[in-house]
PDB file of C-alpha atoms in Angstrom:
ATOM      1  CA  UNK A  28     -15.064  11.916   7.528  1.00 92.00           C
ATOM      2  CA  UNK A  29     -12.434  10.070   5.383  1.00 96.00           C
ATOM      3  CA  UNK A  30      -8.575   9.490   5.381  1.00 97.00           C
ATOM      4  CA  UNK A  31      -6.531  11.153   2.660  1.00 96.00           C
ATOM      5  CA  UNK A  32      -3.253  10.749   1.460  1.00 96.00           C
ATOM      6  CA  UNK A  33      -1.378  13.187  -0.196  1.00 94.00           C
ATOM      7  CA  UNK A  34       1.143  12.017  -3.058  1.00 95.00           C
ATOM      8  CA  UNK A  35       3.575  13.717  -4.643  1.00 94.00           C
ATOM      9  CA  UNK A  36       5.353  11.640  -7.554  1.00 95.00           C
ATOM     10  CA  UNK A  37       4.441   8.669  -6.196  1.00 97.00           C
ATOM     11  CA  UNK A  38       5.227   9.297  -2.656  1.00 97.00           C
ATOM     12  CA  UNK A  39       2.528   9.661   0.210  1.00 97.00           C
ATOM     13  CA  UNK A  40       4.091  13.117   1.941  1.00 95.00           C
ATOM     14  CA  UNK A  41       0.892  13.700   4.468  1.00 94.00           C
ATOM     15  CA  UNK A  42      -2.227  11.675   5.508  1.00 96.00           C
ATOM     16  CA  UNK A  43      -5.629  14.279   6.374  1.00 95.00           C
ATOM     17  CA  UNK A  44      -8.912  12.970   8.052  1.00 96.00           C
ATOM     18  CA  UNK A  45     -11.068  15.250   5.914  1.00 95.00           C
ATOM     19  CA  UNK A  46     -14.677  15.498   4.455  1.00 94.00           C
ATOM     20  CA  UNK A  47     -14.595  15.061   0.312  1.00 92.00           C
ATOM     21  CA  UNK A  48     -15.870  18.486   0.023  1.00 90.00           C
ATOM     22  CA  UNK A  49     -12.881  20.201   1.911  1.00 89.00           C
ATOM     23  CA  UNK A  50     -10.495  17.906  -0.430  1.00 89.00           C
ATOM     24  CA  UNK A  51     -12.000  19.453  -3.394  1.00 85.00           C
ATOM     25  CA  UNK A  52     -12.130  22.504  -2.344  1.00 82.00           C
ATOM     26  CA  UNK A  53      -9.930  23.537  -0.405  1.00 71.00           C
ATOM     27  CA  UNK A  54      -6.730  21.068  -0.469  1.00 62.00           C
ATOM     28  CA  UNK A  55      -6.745  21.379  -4.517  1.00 58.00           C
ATOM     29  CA  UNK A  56      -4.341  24.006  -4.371  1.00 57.00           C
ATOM     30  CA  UNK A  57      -1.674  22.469  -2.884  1.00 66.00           C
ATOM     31  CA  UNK A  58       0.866  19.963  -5.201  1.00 73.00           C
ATOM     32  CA  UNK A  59       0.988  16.734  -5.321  1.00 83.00           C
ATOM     33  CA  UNK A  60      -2.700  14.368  -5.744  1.00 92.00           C
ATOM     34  CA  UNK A  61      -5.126  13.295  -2.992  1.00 94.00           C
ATOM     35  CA  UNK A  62      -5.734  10.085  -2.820  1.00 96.00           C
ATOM     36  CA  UNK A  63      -8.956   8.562  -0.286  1.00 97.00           C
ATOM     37  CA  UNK A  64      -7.170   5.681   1.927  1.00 98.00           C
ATOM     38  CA  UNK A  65      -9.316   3.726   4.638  1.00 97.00           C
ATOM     39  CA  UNK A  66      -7.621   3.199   8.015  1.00 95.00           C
ATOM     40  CA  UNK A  67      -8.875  -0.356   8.207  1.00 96.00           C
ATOM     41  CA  UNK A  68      -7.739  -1.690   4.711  1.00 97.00           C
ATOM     42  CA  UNK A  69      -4.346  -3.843   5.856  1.00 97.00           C
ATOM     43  CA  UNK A  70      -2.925  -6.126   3.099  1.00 97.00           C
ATOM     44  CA  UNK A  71      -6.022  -6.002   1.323  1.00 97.00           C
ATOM     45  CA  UNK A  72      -8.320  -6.959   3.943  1.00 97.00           C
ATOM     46  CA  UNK A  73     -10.902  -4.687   5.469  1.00 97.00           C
ATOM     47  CA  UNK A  74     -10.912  -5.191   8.780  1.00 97.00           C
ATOM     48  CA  UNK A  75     -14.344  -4.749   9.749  1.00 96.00           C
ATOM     49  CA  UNK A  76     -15.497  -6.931   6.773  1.00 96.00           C
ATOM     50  CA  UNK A  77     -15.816  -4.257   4.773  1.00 95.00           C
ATOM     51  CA  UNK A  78     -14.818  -3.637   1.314  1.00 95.00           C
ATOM     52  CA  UNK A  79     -10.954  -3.386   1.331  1.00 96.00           C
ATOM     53  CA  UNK A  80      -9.286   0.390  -0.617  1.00 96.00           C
ATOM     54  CA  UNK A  81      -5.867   0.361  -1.907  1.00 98.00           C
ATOM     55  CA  UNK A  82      -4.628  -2.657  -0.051  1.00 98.00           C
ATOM     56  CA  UNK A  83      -3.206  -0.391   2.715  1.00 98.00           C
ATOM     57  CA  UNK A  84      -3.413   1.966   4.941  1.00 98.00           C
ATOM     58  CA  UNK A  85      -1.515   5.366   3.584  1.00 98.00           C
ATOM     59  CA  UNK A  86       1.366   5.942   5.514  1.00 98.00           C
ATOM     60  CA  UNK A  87       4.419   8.773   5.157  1.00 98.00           C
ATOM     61  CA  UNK A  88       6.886   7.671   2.779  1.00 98.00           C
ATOM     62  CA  UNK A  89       4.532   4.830   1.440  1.00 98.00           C
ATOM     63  CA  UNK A  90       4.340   4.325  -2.298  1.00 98.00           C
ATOM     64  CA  UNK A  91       1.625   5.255  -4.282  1.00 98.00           C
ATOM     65  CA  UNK A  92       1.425   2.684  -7.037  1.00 98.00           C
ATOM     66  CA  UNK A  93      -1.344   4.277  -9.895  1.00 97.00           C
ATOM     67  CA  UNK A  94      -1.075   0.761 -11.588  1.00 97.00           C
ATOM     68  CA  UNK A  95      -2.307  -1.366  -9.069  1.00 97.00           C
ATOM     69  CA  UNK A  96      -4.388   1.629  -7.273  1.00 98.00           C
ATOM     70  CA  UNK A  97      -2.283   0.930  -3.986  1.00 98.00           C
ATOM     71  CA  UNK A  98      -0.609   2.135  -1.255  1.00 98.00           C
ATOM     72  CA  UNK A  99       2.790   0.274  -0.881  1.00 98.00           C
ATOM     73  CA  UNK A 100       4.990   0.506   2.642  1.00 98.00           C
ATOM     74  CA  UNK A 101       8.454   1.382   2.006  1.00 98.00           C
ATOM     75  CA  UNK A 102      10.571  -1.560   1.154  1.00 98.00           C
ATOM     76  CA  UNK A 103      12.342  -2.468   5.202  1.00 98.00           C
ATOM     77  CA  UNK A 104      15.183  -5.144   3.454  1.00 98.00           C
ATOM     78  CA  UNK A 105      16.349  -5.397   0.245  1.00 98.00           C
ATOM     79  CA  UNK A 106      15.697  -9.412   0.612  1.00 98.00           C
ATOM     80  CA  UNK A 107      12.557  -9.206   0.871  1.00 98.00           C
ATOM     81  CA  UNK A 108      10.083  -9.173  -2.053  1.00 98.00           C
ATOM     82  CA  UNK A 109       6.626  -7.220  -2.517  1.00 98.00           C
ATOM     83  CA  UNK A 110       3.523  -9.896  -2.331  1.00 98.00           C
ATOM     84  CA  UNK A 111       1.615  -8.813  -5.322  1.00 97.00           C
ATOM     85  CA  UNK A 112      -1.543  -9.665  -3.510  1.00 97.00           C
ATOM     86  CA  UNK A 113      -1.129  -7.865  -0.323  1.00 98.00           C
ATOM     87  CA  UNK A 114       1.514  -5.251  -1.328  1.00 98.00           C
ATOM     88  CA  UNK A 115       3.312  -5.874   1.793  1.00 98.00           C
ATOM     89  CA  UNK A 116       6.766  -7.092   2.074  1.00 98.00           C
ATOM     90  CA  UNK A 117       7.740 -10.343   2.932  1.00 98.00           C
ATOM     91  CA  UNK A 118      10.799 -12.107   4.215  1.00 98.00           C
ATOM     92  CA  UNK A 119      12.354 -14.690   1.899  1.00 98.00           C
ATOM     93  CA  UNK A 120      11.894 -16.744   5.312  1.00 97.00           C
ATOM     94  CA  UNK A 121       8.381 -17.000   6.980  1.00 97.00           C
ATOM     95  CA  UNK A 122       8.150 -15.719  10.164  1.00 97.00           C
ATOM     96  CA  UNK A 123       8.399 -18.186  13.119  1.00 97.00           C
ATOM     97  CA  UNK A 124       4.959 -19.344  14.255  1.00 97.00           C
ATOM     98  CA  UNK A 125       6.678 -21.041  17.850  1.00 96.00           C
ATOM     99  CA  UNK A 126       4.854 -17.674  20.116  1.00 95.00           C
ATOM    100  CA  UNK A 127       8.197 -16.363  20.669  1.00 96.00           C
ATOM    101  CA  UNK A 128       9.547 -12.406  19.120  1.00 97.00           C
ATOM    102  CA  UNK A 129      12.256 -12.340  16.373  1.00 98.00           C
ATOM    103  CA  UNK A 130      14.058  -9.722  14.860  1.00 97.00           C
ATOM    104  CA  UNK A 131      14.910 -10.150  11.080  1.00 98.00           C
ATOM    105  CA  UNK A 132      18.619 -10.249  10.546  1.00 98.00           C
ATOM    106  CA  UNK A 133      19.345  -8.835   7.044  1.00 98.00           C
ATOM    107  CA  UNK A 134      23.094 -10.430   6.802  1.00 98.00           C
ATOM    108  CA  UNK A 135      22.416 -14.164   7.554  1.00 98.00           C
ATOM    109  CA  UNK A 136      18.794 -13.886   5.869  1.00 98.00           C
ATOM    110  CA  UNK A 137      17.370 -15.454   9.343  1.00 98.00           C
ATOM    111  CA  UNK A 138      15.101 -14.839  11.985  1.00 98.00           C
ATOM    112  CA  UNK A 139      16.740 -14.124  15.178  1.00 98.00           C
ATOM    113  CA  UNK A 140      14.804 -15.003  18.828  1.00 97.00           C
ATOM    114  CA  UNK A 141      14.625 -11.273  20.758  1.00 96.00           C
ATOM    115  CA  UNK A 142      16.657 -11.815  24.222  1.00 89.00           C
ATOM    116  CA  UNK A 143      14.491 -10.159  26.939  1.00 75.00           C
TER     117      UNK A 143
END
């Protein structure tokens, strides 16, 4: 069994664990293209050692990116710029490494500690 991601003009709109033969046989009908996505591929990294697919795990409303034969997440600030390695998004500010939560706060462009 395999993960699939359906995409529909770019756009991941379901993801199926499926065999290859169901995919194309029985899936064909329906629009959009299926697209094989492995559930441990994260910013390019398999993690299990493996060889990495399509830099990410498929998610709904993920970018499909033919170009770079990737699965993109959808873009969560407009500050923050796509990592052409990884294709993840990343803050114009790295993350705190200090073992305490932040939240990212879009306005000031800052990291902001998470009161408990």
């Amino acid at each position: 069994m395999a993960h699939f991601a359906k995409v529909k003009d770019g756009i991941v709109t379901k993801v199926i664990v499926a065999e290859q033969e169901y995919i194309d046989n029985v899936v064909e009908t329906e629009a959009g293209t299926w697209v094989q996505t492995s559930y441990n591929t994260h910013g390019g990294v398999h993690s299990l050692g493996g060889t990495p697919l399509r830099k990410n795990y498929a998610g709904i409303g993920f970018t499909y990116d033919e170009n770079k034969d990737a699965f993109i997440p959808p873009k969560p600030y407009d500050s923050w710029t796509l990592n052409e390695d990884t294709c993840l998004w990343e803050a114009p500010i790295e993350y705190p490494t200090d073992g305490q939560r932040y939240t990212w706060n879009e306005t000031n462009k800052t990291w902001d500690l998470v009161s408990e």
